[in-house]
Tab-separated table of C-alpha atoms and ligand atoms in Angstrom:
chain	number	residue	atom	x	y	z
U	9	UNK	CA	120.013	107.142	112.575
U	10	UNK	CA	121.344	106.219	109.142
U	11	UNK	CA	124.453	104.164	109.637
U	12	UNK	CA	127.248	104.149	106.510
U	13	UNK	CA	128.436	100.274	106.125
U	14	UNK	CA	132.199	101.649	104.866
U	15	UNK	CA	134.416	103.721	107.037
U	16	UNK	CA	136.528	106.643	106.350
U	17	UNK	CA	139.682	104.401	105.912
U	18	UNK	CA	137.814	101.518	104.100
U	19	UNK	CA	136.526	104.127	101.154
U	20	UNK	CA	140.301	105.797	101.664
U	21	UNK	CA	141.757	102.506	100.976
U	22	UNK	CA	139.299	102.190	97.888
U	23	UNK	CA	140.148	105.178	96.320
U	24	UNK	CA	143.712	104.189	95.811
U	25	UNK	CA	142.664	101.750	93.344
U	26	UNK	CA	139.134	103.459	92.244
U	27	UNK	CA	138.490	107.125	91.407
U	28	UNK	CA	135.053	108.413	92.945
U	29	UNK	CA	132.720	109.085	92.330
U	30	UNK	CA	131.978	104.908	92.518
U	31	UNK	CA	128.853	103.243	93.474
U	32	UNK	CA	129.695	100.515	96.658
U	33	UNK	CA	127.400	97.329	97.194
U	34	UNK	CA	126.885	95.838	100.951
U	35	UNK	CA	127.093	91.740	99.812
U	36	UNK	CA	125.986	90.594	103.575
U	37	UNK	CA	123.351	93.474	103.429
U	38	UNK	CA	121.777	91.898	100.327
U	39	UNK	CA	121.905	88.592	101.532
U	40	UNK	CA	120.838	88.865	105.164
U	41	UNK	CA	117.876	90.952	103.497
U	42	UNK	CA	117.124	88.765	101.301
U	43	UNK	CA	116.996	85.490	103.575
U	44	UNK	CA	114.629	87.688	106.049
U	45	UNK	CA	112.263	87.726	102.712
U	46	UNK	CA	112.168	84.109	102.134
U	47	UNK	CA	111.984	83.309	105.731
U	48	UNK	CA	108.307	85.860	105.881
U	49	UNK	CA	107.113	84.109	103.066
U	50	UNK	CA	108.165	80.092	104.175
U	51	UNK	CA	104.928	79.380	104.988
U	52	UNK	CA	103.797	79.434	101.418
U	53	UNK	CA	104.655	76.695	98.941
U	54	UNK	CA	106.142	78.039	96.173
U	55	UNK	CA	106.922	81.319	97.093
U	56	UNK	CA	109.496	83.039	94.777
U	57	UNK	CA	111.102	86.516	94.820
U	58	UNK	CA	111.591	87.710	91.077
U	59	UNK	CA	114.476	90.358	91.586
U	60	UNK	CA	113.626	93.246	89.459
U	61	UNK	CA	116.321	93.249	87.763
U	62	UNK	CA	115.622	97.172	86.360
U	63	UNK	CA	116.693	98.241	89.845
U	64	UNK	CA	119.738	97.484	89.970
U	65	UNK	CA	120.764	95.402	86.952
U	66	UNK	CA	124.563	93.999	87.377
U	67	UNK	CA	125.321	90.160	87.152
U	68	UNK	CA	127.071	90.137	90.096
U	69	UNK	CA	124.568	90.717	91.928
U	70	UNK	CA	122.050	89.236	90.171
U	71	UNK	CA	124.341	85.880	90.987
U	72	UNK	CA	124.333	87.023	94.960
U	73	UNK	CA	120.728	86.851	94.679
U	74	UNK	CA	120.235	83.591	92.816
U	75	UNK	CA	122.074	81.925	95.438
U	76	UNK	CA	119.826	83.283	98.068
U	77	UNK	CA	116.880	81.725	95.634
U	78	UNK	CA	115.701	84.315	93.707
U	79	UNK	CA	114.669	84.935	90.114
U	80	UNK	CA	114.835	87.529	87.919
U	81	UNK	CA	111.721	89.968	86.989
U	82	UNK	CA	112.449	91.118	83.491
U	83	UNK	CA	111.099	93.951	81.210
U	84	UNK	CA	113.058	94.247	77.983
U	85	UNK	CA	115.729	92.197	75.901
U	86	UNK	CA	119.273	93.013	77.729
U	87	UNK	CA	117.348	92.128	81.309
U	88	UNK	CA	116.627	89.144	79.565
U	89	UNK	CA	120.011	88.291	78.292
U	90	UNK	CA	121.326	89.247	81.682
U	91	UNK	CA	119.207	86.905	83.405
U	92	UNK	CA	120.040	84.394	80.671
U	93	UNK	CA	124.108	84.784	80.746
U	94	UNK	CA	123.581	84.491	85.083
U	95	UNK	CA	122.250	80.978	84.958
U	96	UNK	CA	118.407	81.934	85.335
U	97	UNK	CA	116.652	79.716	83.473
U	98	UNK	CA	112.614	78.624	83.014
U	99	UNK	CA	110.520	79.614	85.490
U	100	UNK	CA	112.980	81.352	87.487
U	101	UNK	CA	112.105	84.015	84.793
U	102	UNK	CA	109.277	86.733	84.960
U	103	UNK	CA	108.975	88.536	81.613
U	104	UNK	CA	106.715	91.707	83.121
U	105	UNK	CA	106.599	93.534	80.357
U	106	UNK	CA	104.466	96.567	78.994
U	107	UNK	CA	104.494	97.967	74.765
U	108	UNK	CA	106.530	95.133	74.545
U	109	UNK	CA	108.193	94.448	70.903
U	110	UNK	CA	106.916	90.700	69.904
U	111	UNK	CA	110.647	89.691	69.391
U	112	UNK	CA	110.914	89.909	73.172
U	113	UNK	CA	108.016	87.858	74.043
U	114	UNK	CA	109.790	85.165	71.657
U	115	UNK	CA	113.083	85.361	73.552
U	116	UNK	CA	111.177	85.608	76.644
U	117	UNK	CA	109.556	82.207	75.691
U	118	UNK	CA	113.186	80.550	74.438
U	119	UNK	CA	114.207	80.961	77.914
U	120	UNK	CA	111.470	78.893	78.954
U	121	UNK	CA	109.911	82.266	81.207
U	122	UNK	CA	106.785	83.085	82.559
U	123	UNK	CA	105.247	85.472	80.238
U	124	UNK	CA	103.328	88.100	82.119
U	125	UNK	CA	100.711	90.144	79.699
U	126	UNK	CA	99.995	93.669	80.443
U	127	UNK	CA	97.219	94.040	77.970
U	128	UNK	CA	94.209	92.407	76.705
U	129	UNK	CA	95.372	92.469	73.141
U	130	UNK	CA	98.458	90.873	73.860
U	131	UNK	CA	96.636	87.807	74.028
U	132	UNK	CA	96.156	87.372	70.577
U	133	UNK	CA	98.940	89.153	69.812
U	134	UNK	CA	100.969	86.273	71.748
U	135	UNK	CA	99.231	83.372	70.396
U	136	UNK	CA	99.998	84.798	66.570
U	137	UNK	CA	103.177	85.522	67.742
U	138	UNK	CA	104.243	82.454	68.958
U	139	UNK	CA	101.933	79.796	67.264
U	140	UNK	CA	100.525	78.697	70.397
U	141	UNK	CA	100.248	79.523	74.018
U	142	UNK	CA	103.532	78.525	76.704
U	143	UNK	CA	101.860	75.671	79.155
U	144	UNK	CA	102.104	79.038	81.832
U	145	UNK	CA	100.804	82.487	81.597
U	146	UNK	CA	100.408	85.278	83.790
U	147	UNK	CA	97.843	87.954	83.150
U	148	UNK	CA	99.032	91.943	85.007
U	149	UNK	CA	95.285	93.365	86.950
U	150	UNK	CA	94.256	96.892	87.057
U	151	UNK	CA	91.183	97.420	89.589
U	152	UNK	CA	91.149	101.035	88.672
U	153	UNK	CA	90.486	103.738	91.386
U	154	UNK	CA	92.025	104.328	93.634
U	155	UNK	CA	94.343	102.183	95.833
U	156	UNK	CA	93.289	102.885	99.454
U	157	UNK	CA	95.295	101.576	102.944
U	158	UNK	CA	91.961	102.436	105.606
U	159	UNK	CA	91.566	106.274	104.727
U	160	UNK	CA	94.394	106.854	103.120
U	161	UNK	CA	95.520	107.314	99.309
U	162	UNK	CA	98.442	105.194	98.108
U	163	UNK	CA	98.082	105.759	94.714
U	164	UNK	CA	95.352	105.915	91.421
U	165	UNK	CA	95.854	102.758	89.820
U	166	UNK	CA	92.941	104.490	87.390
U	167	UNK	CA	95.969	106.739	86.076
U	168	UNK	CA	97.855	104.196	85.474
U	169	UNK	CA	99.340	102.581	82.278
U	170	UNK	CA	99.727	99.157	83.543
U	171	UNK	CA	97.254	95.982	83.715
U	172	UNK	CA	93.891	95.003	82.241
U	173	UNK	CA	90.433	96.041	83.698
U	174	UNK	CA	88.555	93.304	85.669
U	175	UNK	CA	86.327	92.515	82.961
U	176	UNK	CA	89.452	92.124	80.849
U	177	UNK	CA	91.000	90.080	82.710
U	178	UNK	CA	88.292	87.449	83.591
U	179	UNK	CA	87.665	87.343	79.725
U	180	UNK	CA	91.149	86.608	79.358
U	181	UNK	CA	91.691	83.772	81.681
U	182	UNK	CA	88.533	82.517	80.033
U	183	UNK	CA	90.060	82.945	76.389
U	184	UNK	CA	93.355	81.351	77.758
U	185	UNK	CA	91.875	78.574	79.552
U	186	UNK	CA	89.851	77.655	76.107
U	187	UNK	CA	93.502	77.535	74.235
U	188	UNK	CA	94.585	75.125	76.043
U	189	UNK	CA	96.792	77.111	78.919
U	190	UNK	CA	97.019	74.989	82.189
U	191	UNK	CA	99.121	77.301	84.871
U	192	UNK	CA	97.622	80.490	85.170
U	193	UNK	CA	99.193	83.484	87.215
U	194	UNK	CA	98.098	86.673	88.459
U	195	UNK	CA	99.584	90.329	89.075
U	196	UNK	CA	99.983	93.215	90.254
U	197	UNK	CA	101.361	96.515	91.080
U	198	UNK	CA	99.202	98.909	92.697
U	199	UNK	CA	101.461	101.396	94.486
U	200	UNK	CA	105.070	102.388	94.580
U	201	UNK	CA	107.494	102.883	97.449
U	202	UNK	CA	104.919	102.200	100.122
U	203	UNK	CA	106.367	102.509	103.653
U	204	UNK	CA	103.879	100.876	105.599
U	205	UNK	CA	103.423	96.915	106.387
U	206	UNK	CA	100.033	97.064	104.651
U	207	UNK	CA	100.589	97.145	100.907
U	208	UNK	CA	101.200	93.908	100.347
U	209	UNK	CA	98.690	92.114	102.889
U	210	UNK	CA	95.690	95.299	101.472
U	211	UNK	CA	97.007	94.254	97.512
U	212	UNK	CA	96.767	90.371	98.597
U	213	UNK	CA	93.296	90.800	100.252
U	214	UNK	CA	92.244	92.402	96.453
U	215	UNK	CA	93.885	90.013	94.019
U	216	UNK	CA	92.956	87.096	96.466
U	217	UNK	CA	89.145	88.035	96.303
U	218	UNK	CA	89.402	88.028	92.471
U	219	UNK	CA	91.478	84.599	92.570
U	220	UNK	CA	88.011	83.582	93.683
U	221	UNK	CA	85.876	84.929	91.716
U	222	UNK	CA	87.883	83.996	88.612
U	223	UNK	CA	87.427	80.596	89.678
U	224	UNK	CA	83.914	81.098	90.127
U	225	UNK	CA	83.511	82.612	86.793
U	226	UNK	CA	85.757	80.884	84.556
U	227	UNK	CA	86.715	77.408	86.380
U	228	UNK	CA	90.531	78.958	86.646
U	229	UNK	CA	92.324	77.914	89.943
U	230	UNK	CA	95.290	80.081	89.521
U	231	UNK	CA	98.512	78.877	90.418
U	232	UNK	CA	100.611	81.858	91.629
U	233	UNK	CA	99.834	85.561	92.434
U	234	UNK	CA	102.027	87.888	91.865
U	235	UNK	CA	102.553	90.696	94.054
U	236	UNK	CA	105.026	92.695	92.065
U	237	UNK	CA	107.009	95.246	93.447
U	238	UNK	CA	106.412	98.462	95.613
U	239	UNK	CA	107.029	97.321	99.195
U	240	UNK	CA	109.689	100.582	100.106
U	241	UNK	CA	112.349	101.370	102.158
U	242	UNK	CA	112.805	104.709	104.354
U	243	UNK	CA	114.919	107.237	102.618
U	244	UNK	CA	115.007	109.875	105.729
U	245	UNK	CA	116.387	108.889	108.860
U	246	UNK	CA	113.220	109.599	111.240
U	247	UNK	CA	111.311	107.154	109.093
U	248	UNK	CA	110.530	103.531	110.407
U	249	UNK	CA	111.144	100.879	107.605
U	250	UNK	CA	108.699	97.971	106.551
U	251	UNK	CA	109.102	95.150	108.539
U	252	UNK	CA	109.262	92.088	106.103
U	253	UNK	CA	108.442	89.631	108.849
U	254	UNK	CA	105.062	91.239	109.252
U	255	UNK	CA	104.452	91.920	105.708
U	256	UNK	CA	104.628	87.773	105.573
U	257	UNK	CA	102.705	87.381	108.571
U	258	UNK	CA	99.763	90.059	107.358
U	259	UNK	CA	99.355	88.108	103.853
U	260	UNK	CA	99.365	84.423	105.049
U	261	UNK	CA	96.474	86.108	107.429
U	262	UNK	CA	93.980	86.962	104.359
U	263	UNK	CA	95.399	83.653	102.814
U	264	UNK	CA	93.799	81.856	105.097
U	265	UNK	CA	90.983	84.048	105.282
U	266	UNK	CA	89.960	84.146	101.751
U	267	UNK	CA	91.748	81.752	99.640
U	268	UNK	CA	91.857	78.584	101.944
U	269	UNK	CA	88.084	78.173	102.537
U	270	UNK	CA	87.685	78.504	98.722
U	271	UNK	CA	89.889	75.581	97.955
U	272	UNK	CA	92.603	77.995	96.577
U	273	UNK	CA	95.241	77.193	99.610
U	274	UNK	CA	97.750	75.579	97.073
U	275	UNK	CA	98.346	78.865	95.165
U	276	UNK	CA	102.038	80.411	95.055
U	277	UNK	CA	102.955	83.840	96.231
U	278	UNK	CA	105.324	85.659	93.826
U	279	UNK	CA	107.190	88.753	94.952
U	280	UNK	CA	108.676	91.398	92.308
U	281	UNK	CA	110.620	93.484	94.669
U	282	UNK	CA	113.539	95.747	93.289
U	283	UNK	CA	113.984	98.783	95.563
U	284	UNK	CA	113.452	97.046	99.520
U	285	UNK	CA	116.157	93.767	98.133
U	286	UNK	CA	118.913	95.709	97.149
U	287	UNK	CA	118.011	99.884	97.867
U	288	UNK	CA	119.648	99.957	101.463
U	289	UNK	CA	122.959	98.035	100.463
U	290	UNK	CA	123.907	100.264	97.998
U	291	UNK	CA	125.576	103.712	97.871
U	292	UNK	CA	127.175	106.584	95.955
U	293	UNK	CA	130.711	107.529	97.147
U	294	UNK	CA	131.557	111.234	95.959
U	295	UNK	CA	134.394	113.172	96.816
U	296	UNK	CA	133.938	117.075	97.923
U	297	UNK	CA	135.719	119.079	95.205
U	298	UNK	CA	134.719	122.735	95.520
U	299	UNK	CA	133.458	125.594	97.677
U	300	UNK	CA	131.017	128.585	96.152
U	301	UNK	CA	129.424	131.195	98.317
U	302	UNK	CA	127.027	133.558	96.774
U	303	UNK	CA	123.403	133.285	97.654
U	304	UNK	CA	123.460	130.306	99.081
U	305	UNK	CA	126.756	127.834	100.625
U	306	UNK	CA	127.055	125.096	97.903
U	307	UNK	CA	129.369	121.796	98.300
U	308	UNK	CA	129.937	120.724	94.970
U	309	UNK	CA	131.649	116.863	94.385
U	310	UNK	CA	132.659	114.910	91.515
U	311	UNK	CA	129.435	112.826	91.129
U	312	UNK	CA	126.229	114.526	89.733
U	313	UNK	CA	122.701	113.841	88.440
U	314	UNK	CA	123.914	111.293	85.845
U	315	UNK	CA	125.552	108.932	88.718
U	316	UNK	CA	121.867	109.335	90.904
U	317	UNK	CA	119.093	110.691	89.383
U	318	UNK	CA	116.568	110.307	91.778
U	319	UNK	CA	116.977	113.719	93.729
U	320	UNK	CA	116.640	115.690	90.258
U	321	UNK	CA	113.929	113.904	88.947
U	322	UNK	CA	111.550	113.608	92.047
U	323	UNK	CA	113.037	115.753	94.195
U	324	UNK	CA	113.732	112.526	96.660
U	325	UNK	CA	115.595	112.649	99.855
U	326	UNK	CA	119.226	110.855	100.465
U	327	UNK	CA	120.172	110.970	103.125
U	328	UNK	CA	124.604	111.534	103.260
U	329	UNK	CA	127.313	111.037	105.663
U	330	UNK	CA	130.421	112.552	105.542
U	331	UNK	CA	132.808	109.601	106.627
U	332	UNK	CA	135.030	110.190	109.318
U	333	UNK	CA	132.531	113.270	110.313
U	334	UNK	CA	130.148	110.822	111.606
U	335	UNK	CA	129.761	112.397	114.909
U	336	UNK	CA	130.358	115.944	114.064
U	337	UNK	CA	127.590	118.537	114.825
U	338	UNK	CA	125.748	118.821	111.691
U	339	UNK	CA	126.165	122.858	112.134
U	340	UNK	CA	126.422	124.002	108.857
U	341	UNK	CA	123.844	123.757	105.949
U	342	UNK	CA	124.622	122.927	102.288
U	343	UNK	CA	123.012	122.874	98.864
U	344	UNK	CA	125.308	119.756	97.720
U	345	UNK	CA	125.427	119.861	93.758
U	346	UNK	CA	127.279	118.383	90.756
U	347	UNK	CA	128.174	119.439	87.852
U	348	UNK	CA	126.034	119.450	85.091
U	349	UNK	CA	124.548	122.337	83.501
U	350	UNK	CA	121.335	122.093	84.954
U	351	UNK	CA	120.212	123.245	87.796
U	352	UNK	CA	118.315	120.640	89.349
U	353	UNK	CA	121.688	118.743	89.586
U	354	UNK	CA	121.361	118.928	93.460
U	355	UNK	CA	122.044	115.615	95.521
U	356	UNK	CA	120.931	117.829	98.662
U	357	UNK	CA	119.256	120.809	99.347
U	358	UNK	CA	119.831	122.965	102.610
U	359	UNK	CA	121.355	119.970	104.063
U	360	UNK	CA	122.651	120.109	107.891
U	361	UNK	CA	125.936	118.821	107.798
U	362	UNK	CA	129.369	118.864	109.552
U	363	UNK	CA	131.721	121.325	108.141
U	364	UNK	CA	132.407	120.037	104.983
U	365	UNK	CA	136.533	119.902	103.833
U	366	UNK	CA	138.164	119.532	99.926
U	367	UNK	CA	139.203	115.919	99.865
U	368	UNK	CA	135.658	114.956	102.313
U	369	UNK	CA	134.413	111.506	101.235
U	370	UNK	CA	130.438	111.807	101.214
U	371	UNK	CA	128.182	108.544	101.828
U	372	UNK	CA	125.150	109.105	99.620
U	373	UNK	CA	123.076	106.169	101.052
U	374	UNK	CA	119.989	104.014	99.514
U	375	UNK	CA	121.324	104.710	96.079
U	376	UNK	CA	121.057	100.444	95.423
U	377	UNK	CA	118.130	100.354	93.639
U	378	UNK	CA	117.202	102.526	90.485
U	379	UNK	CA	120.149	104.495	91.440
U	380	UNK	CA	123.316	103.485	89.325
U	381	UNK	CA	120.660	101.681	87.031
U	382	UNK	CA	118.701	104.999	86.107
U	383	UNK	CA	122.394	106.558	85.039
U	384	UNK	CA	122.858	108.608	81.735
U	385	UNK	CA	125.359	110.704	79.495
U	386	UNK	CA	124.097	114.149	79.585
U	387	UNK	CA	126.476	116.798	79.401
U	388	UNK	CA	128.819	113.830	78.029
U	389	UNK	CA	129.051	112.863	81.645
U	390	UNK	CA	130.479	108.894	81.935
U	391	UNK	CA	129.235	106.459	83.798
U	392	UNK	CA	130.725	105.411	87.135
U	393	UNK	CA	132.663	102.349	87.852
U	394	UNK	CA	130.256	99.415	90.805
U	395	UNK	CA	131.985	97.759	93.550
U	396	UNK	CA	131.415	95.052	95.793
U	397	UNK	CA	132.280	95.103	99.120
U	398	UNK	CA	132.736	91.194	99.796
U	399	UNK	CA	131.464	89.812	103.427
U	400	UNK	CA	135.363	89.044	104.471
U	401	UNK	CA	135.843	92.968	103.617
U	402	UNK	CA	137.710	92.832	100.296
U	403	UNK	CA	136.352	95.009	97.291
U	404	UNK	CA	135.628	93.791	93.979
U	405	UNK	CA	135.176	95.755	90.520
U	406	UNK	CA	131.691	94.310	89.234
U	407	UNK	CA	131.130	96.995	86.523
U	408	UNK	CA	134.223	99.679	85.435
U	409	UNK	CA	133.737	103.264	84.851
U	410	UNK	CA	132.993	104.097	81.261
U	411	UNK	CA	135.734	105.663	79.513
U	412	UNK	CA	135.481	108.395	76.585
U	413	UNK	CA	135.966	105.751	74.327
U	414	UNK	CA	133.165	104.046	75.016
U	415	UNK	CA	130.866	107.414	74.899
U	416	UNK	CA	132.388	108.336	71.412
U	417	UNK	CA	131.975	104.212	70.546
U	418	UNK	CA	128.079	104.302	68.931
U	419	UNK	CA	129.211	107.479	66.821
U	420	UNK	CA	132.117	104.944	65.540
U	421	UNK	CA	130.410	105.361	61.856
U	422	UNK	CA	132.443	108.156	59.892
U	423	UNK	CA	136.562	108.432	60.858
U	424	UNK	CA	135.064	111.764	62.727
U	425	UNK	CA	135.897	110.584	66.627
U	426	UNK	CA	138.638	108.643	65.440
U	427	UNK	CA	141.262	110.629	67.254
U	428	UNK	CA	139.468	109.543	70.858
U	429	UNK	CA	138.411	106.142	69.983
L	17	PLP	C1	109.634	98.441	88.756
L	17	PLP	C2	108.961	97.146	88.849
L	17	PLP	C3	109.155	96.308	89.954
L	17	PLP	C4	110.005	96.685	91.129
L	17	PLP	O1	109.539	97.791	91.806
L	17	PLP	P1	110.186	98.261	93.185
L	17	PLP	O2	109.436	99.503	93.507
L	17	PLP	O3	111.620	98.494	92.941
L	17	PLP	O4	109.961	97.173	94.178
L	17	PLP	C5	108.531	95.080	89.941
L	17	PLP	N1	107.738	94.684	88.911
L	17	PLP	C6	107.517	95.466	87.840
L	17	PLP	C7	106.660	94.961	86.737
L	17	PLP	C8	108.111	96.719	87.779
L	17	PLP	O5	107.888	97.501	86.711
C-alpha cells in the first residue's frame, strides 16, 4: 500500500499559509534514498550520481542532493545556470545534451563540465566550436535494436533519437584520442522507467563489452561509464519497486566479469537518475472543489493538467489518497479532473475511492520527478507554488506560485497588459 508522508492536519496546517493546489517535497525521503544509492554503488571508485536535474529542477533540492554527493546531469542553458548558481562546479557537471545550440557547449565547458556528445558530428562541431578539445569527453552509444531483459522488450533503442551507432562511436574515440583527449567516458540510455533490477546490470553487461572492445580497437581505456537514467519507480500500489541494493550488487557482478579480467577494473560508474532520486518524495496536494453527475461521477479539484501532466500525456497511473480518508472503504469510483478545457485533463480515471467531500485534501503521490518540472500555461493556467517539508517537520516555500503578473510579464512590450502588470 501507498503510504502519504503528510497527514490530514499537517497539509491543514499548510494551507493556512499556502493555497493548493501546491506541490510538497519529502527532504528525509530524498536523502535516505539517495544515501541507499551511494551505498549500492561503494564498491566502485568513483562512482557519481548526476541528478537529472530536468526532473525535478529546483535549487533547493538540487542543494539537498549535493550534500548527499551528487552532481547535476544537465541538458540546456538554465539547468546549467542552476547547477552553476547551487555550487556545482567541474566535473560534478554532466552536460547530456542532444540538438544542442554551440553556445551551450561553451558554457557547458566554462563550468569546467563533462561534455557528453550525442552525435558523431558534434565532434567536429565541438572542436571548431571551442578551439580545442576539454582534457574529458564523453561520447552517448546507441546499439540499435532492440533492448531486450531475457525475452522480454524494454524498449527499441533503433527508434530512438539519442546516441551514435557502434561504428560511430569507435571512430570517434579514435578521432578524439588522436586530438589529444585523455579521459574518455561512455553512455547510455537504453530504456525508460524500467521496474525491474535488471536494466542497469543488462545495460552494464552491453556498454562494458564495448569498453573492451574499444580498447581493443582504438587503445582507449575509458574512464567512466555512464549509465544514464531509466532505473523506475512503481506508480501503482500492487507493483514491487527496484531494489537499489541489488541493482549495485547485479552491476559490480558483470564488472568483475567482463571489465576486471580485461584490465578495465579502474573505470568509474556514473549514474543519471532523475525519476527513482526524487519521484517517490514528491507530491501534488489538490483540494476537492466540485461535484458533477451526468454520465459518469466526476471529482473535480483546483489542480489540473498544467500542475501534473503525466496522466494526460501518457495516460500514467497516480496513485491518490484522500488524507484523513486513509482507511475509508474505497466504495465509490471517480473520474478525478481539473479544469482545463480539454478533456484529457483527468488526474484519475474510474478511480475507487472513499466518498469524496468539498474541502477533501487529495494526496496525488510520485509527482517528484517530471511532475512540477513538466508544468505549463495553457488555458492561462499559473504555475503552482513547491514546498519543502524539512526532516524536523517545518515547511519551507522553495519556489512561489506564479502570479498573473508574471504570465502577462513576457507580453510586457506594448502598454497593452499594463493594467495587470
Ligand atoms: C531524462 C534523462 C535522464 C533521467 O531519466 P529518468 O528516467 O528520470 O531517470 C538522465 N539522463 C538523460 C540524458 C536524460 O535525458
Amino acid at each position: 500500500m501507498k503510504k502519504a508522508y503528510a497527514t490530514l492536519e499537517q497539509i491543514q496546517k499548510i494551507a493556512e499559509t499556502y493555497d493548493t493546489p501546491f506541490y510538497l517535497y519529502d527532504e528525509k525521503g530524498i536523502r535516505e534514498n539517495a544515501r541507499k544509492v551511494q551505498k549500492a554503488f561503494s564498491w566502485n571508485n568513483g562512482f557519481k550520481e548526476y541528478f537529472a536535474v530536468k526532473a525535478c529542477p529546483n535549487p533547493s533540492i538540487l542543494k539537498v542532493l549535493k550534500e548527499e554527493g551528487c552532481g547535476t546531469d544537465c541538458s540546456s542553458l538554465t539547468e546549467l545556470q542552476m547547477s552553476d548558481a547551487c555550487g556545482f562546479s567541474g566535473h560534478d557537471i554532466m552536460f547530456s545534451s542532444n540538438e544542442t545550440p554551440l553556445s551551450e557547449y561553451v558554457f557547458a565547458d566554462k563550468l569546467g563540465g563533462i561534455i557528453n556528445l550525442d552525435d558523431f558530428t558534434n565532434i567536429e562541431e565541438l572542436e571548431e566550436t571551442l578551439g580545442s578539445f576539454p582534457e574529458t569527453m564523453s561520447l552517448r552509444y546507441n546499439p540499435g535494436g532492440y533492448f531486450q531483459i531475457a525475452n522480454t522488450i524494454m524498449d527499441s533503442p533503433q527508434d530512438a533519437k539519442y546516441g551514435m551507432t557502434t561504428d560511430q562511436i569507435i571512430e570517434g574515440f579514435k578521432i578524439l584520442k588522436s586530438k589529444g583527449v585523455k579521459h574518455f567516458g561512455m553512455h547510455s540510455f537504453l530504456a525508460s522507467n524500467t521496474v525491474t533490477n535488471d536494466y542497469y546490470p543488462t545495460l552494464a553487461k552491453q556498454l562494458f563489452e564495448l569498453a573492451v572492445r574499444i580498447k581493443n580497437e582504438t587503445g582507449v581505456e575509458l574512464n567512466f561509464i555512464n549509465l544514464s537514467g531509466g532505473v523506475g519507480i512503481p506508480y501503482k500500489p500492487d507493483q514491487e519497486g527496484n531494489d537499489i541494493e541489488v541493482i549495485g550488487a547485479g552491476v559490480h557482478k558483470v564488472f568483475d566479469e567482463v571489465l576486471v579480467p580485461n584490465g578495465l577494473g579502474d573505470i568509474s560508474i556514473f549514474t543519471e537518475m532523475g525519476r527513482f532520486m526524487t519521484g517517490p518524495y514528491g507530491a501534488l496536494i489538490t483540494k476537492v472543489i466540485h461535484f458533477k453527475h451526468t454520465y459518469k461521477e466526476y471529482a473535480g479539484v483546483d489542480a489540473c493538467a498544467v500542475n501534473l501532466m503525466r496522466p494526460a500525456m501518457y495516460g500514467s497511473y497516480h496513485h491518490i489518497t484522500v488524507l484523513g480518508k486513509e482507511n475509508a472503504p474505497a466504495d465509490k469510483v471517480y473520474d478525478v479532473v481539473g479544469s482545463l478545457c480539454e478533456n484529457n485533463d483527468k488526474f484519475a480515471i474510474d478511480r475507487e475511492l472513499p466518498e469524496l467531500e468539498k474541502g477533501d485534501y487529495l494526496f496525488i503521490h510520485d509527482a517528484g520527478a517530471h511532475g512540477f518540472a513538466m508544468g505549463y500555461n495553457y488555458n492561462g493556467k499559473l504555475w503552482s507554488a513547491e514546498l519543502l517539508l524539512r526532516e524536523d517537520g517545518s515547511v519551507k516555500l522553495i519556489r512561489r506560485a506564479q502570479t498573473p503578473q508574471d504570465y502577462f510579464a513576457t507580453l510586457d512590450i506594448d502598454d497593452t497588459m499594463k493594467k495587470y502588470l
